[in-house]
Coordinates of C-alpha atoms in Angstrom, one line a residue:
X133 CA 0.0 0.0 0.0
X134 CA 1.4 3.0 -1.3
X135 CA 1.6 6.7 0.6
X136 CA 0.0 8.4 -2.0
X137 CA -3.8 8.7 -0.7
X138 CA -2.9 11.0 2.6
X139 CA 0.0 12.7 1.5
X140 CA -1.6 16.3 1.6
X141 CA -0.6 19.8 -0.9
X142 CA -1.5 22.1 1.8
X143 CA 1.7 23.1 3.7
X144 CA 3.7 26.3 4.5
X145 CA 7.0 26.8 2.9
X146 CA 9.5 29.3 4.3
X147 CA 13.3 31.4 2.7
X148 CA 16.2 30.4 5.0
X149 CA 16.4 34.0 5.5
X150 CA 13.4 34.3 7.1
X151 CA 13.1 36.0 10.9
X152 CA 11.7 33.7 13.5
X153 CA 9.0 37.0 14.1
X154 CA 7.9 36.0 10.6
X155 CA 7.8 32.5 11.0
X156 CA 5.9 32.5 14.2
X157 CA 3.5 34.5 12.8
X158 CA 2.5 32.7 9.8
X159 CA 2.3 29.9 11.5
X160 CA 0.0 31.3 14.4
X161 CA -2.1 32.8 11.3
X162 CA -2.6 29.5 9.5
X163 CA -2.1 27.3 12.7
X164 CA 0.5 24.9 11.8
X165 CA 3.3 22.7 13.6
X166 CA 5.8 22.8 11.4
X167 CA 7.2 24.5 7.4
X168 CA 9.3 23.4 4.6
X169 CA 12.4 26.0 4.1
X170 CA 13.9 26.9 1.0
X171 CA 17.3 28.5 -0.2
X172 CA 17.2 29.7 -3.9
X173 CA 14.1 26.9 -4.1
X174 CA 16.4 24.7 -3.4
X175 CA 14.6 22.3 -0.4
X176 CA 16.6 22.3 3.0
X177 CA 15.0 21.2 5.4
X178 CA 12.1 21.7 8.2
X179 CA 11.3 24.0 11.1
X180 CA 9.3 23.0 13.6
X181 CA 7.1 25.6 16.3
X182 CA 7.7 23.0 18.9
X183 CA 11.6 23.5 18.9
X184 CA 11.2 27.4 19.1
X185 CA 9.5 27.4 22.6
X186 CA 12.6 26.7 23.6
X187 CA 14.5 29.1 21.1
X188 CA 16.0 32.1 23.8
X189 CA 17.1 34.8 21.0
X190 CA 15.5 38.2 19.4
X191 CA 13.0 36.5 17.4
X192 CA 12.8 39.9 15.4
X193 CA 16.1 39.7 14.0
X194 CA 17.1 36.4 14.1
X195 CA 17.0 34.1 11.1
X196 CA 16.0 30.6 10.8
X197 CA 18.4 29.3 8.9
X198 CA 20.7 28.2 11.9
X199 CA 17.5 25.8 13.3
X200 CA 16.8 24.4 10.1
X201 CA 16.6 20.4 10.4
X202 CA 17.4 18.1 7.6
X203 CA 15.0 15.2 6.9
X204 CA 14.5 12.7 4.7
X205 CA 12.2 13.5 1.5
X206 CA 9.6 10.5 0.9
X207 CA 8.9 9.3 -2.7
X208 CA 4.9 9.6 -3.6
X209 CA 5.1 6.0 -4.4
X210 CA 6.3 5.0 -0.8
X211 CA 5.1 2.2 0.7
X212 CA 3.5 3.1 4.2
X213 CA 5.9 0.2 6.6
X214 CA 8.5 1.8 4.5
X215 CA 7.7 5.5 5.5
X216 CA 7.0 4.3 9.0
X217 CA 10.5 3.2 9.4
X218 CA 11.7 6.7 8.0
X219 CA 9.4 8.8 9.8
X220 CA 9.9 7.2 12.8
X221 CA 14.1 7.1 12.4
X222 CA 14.0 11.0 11.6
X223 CA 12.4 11.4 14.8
X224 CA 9.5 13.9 13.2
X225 CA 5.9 13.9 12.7
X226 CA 5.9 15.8 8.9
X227 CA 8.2 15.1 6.1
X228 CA 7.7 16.3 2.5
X229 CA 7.5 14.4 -0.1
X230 CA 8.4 14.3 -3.8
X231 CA 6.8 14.1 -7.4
X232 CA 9.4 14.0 -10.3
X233 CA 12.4 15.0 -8.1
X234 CA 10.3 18.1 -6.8
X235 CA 8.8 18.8 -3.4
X236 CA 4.7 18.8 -3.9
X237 CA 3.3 17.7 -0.4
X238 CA 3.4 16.4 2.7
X239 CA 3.3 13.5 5.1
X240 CA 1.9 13.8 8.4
X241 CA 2.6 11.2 11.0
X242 CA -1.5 10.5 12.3
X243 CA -2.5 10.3 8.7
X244 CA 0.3 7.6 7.9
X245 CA -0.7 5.8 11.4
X246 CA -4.7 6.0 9.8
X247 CA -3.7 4.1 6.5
X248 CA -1.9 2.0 8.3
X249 CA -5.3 0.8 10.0
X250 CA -6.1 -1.0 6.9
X251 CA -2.5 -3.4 7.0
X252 CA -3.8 -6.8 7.9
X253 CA -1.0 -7.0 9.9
X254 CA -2.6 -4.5 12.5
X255 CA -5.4 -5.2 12.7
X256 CA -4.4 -7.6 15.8
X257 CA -2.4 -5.4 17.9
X258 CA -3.1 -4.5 20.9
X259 CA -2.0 -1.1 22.8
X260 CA 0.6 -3.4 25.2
X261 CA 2.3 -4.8 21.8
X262 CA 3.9 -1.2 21.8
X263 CA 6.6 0.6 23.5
X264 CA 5.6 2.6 26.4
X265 CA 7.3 6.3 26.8
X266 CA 7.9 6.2 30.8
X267 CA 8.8 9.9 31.0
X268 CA 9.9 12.4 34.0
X269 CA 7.0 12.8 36.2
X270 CA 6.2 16.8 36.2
X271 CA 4.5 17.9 39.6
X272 CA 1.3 20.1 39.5
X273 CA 4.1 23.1 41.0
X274 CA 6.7 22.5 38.9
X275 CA 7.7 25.4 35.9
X276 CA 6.2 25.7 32.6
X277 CA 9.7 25.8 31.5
X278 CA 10.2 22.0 32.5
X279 CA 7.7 21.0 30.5
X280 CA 8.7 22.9 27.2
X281 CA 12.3 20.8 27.8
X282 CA 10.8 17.7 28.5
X283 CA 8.2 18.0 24.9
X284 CA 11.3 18.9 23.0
X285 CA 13.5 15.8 24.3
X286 CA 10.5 12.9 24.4
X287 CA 8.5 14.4 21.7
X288 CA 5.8 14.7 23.8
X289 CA 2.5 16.5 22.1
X290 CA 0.8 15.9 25.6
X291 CA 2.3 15.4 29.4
X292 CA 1.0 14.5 32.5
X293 CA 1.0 16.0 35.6
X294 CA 1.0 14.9 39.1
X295 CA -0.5 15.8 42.6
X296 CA 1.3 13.5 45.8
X297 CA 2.1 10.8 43.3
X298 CA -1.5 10.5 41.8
X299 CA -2.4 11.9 38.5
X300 CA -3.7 15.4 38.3
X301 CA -4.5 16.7 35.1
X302 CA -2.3 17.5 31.4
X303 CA -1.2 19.6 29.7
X304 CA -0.6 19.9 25.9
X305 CA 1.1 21.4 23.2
X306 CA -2.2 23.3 21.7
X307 CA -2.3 24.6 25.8
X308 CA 1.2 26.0 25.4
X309 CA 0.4 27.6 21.8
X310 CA -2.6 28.9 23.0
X311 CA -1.2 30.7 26.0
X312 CA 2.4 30.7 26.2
X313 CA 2.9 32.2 22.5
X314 CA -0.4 33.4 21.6
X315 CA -1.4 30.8 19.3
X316 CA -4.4 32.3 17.8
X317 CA -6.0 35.5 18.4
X318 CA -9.5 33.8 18.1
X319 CA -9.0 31.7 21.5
X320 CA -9.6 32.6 24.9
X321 CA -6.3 34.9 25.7
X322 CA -6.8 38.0 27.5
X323 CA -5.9 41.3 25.8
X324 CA -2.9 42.0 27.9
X325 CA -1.4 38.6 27.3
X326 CA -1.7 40.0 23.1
X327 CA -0.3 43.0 23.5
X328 CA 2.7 41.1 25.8
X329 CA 3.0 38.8 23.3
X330 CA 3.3 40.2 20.6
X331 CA 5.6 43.2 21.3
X332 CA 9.4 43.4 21.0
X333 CA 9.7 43.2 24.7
X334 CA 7.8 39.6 25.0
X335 CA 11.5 38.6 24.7
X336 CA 12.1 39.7 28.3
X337 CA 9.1 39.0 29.3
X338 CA 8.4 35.4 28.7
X339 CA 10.7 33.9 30.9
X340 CA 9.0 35.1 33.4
X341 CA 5.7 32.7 32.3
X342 CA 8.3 29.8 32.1
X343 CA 8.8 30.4 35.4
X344 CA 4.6 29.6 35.5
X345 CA 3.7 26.9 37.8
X346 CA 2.6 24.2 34.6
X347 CA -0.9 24.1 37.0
X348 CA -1.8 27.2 35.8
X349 CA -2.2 25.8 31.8
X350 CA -3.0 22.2 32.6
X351 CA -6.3 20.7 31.6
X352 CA -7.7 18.8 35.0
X353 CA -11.0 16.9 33.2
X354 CA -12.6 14.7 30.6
X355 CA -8.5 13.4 30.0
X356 CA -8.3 11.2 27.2
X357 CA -6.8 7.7 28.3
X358 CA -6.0 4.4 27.1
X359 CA -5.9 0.8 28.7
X360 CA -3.0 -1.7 28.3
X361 CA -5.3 -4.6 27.4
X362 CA -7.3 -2.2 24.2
X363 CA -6.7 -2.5 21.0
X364 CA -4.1 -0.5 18.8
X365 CA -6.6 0.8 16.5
X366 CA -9.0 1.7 19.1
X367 CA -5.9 3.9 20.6
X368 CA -5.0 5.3 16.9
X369 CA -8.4 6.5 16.3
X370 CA -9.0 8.4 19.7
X371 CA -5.6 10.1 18.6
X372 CA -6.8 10.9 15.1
X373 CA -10.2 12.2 16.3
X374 CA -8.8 14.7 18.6
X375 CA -5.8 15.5 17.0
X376 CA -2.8 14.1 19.4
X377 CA -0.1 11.8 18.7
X378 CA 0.2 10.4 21.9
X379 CA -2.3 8.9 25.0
X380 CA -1.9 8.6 28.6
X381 CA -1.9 4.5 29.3
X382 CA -3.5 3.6 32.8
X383 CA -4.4 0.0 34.0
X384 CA -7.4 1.2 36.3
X385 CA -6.2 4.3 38.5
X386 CA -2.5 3.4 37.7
X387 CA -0.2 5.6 35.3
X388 CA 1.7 3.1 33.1
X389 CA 3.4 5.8 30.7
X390 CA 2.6 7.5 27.1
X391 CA 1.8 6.1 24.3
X392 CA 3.1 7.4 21.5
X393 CA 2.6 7.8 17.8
X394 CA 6.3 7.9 17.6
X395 CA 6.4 4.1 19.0
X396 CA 3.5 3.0 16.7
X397 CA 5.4 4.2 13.5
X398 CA 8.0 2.3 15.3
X399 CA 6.0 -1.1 15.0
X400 CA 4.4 -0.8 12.3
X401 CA 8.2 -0.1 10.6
X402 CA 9.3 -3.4 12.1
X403 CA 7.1 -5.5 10.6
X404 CA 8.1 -8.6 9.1
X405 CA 5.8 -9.6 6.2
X406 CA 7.1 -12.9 4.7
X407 CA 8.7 -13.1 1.0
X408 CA 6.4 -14.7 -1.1
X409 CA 8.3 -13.6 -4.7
X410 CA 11.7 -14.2 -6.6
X411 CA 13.6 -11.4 -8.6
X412 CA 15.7 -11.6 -11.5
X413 CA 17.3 -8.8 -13.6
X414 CA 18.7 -9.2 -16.6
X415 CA 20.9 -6.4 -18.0
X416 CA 21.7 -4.5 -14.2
X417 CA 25.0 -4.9 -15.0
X418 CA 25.2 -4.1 -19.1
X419 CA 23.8 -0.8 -18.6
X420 CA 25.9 1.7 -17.6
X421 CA 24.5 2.8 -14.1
X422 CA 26.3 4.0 -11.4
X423 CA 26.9 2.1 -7.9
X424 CA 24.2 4.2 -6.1
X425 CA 21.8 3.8 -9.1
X426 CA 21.8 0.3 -9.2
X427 CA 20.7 0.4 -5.5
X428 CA 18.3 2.2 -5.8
X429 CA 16.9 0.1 -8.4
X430 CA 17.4 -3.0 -6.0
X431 CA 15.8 -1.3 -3.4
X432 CA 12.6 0.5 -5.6
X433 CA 12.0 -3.1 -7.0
X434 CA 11.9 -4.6 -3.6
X435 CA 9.1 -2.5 -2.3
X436 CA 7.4 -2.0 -5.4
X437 CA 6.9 -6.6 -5.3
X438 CA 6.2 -6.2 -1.5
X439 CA 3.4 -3.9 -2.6
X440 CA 2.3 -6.7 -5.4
X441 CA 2.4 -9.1 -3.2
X442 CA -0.4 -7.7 -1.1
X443 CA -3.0 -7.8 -4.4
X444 CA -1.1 -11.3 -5.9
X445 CA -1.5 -13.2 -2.1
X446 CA 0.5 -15.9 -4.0
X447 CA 4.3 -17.3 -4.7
X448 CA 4.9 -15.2 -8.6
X449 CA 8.3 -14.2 -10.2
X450 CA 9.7 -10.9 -11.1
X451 CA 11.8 -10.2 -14.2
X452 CA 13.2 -6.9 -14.7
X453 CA 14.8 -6.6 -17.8
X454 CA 16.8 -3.2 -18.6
X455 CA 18.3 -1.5 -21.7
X456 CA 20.2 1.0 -22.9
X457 CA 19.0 1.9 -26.4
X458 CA 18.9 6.1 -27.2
X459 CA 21.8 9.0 -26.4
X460 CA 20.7 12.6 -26.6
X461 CA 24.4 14.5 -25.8
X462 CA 24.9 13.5 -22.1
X463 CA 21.7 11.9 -21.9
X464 CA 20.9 8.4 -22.2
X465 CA 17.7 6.9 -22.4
X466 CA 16.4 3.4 -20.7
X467 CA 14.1 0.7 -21.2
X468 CA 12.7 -1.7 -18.6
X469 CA 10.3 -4.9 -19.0
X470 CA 8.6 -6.8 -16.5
X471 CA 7.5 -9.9 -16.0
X472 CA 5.2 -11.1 -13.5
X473 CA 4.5 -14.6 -13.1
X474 CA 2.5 -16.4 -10.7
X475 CA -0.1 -19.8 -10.9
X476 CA -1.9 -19.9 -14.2
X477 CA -1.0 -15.8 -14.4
X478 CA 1.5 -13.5 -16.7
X479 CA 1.9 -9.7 -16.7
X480 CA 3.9 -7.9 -18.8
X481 CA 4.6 -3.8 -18.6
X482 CA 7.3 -1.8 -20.4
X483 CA 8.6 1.7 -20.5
X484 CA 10.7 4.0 -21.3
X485 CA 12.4 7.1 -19.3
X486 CA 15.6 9.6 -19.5
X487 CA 15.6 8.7 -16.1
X488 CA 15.7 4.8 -15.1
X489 CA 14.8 4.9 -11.8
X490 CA 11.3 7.1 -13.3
X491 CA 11.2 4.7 -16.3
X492 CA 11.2 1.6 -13.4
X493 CA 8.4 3.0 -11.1
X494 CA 6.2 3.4 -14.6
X495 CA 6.5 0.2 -15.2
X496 CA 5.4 -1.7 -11.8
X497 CA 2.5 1.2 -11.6
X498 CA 1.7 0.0 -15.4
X499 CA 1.2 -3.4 -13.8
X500 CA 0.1 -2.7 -11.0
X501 CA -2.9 -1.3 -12.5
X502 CA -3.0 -4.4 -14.7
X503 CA -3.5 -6.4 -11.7
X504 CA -6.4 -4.1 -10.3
X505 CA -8.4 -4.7 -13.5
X506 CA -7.8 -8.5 -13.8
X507 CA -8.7 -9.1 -10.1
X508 CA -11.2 -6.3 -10.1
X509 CA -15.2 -8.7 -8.9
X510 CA -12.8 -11.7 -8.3
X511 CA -13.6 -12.7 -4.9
X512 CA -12.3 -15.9 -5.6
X513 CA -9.2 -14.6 -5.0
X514 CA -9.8 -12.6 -1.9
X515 CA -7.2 -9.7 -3.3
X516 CA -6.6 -6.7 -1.1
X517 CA -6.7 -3.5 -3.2
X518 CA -4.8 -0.6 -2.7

């Protein structure tokens, strides 16, 4: 199953020159986590709000460009275990992703954990089957500015907070936005926390709300909990309807830890699904293709059959033939044929690109979409579509 469905063309995209003043306030205005920054159009890498709570400079002046974070850039044609593994190795919730070698969209980490509902291989996994996030316990009295540390470090969207060892109450990300930077002038802020926060001297002044007692932003009723014995999905979709990429886990009145969306992409990255296929090239090595090239065709060719594999649910064989056959100056154009063979079944696709690893992926979506008509009112053979 292929990324493709949730990746999403609405996203904020920023100049590496940009001032952190600017930043914050585009993102307050459209009420987004994170943005895509650019040098000469050129993608570098992400910024995320969370990181500049912690961010002690003149925001005015400043320039983003030193708190830029690489990442990884996903294909379209990802498959989702795939860009679980990434997501969850580049320790983000939002990476962009690509369409002909150009940035188009994004990835957000509760709409790949929602697709991932429909793997079969989910569907019977419980909440306990994951790793629990055992994190610092923060004390109803403790400083706003110990929480802010501790969401940075555990990538924590949601913390909770304790009275004499027993759990109190929570507080969130959206609770910090809201009143520790102003999220949005449409929520309940008072008019002398707006003109604070917005002025030149909220730099001087907002240390001195870090120094809050976290008791003063926590939220104390209807918290949203999970049980060790649920379900994954029943977890997943709590998180998706409200917003959150992670839970508190109780057994009864105890506090186990967090679960976290971070630790699901985890899983679901891990997964072994068996290898019911074969491969065979013929030609890697005649073409002239350079050593990272030819992994990359290894490597697009192995998903792509995993992906196969979940509408075949049978033994087949791949052959992936590939040519050389057209110059244009430096230019060289390639071929590719496949094959796919399985019980009392052949499929054949072949095209063409200036590019071979583009020319490649047209060819398994050519049969891919081949497969999708043949099995299309074929219960017999109990298919799962993408």
């Amino acid at each position: 199953m292929e990324i493709t469905s949730v990746v999403k063309e609405d996203f904020l995209t920023f100049s590496n020159e940009d001032t952190f003043s600017s930043v914050i306030g585009k993102m307050r205005k459209f009420e987004k986590k994170s943005g895509l920054v650019f040098r000469n159009n050129k993608y570098i890498g992400l910024i995320v709000k969370k990181k500049l709570l912690r961010t002690k400079i003149d925001t005015t002046e400043a320039k983003i460009n030193q708190f830029v974070q690489k990442t990884p850039i996903l294909n379209e044609h990802a498959d989702i275990i795939e860009a679980a593994y990434l997501m969850y190795l580049s320790n983000l919730d939002f990476l962009p992703v690509e369409r002909n070698k150009k940035i188009f969209g994004v990835l957000d980490a509760l709409d790949l954990v929602k697709l991932c509902l429909g793997l079969s291989e989910t569907k019977s996994l419980n909440v306990s089957d994951i790793k629990i996030i055992k994190s610092k316990k923060i004390n109803k009295d403790d400083f706003v500015s110990t929480v802010v540390d501790l969401m940075y470090k555990e990538r924590l969207d949601q913390v909770p907070i304790f009275e004499k060892g027993e759990l109190y109450g929570i507080i969130t990300y959206r609770d910090l936005m809201r009143k520790y930077l102003n999220w949005s002038p449409r929520r309940d802020i008072s008019a002398k926390f707006n003109k604070m926060a917005s002025s030149r001297s909220a730099e001087v002044d907002m240390p001195n709300l870090a120094n809050l007692p976290v008791s003063s932003f926590s939220t104390n009723d209807n918290l949203l909990t999970i049980g060790k014995g649920d379900k994954l999905n029943k977890a997943i979709e709590i998180m998706i309807k409200n917003g959150i990429s992670n839970l508190i886990l109780m057994d009864g009145n105890e506090f186990l830890g967090m679960l976290t969306v971070k630790n699901i992409l985890r899983k679901i990255g891990s997964l072994k699904i068996p290898k019911n296929f074969n491969i065979k090239f013929i030609g890697l090595n005649e073409v002239k293709l350079k050593p990272y090239q030819k992994y990359n065709i290894k490597k697009i060719t192995a998903n792509e059959a995993f992906k196969i594999q979940r509408q075949v649910h049978n033994e087949f064989f791949l052959n992936i033939h590939l040519k050389e056959y057209e110059k244009d100056g430096n230019r060289q154009k390639y071929s590719v044929n496949l094959r796919v063979e399985f019980p009392g079944q052949i499929i054949t696709s072949t095209q063409e690109d200036w590019d071979v690893e583009t020319a490649l992926r047209k060819t398994f979506n050519n049969a891919k979409n081949k497969l999708k008509k043949k099995f299309r009112g074929d219960s017999s053979w109990r298919k799962y579509y993408e």
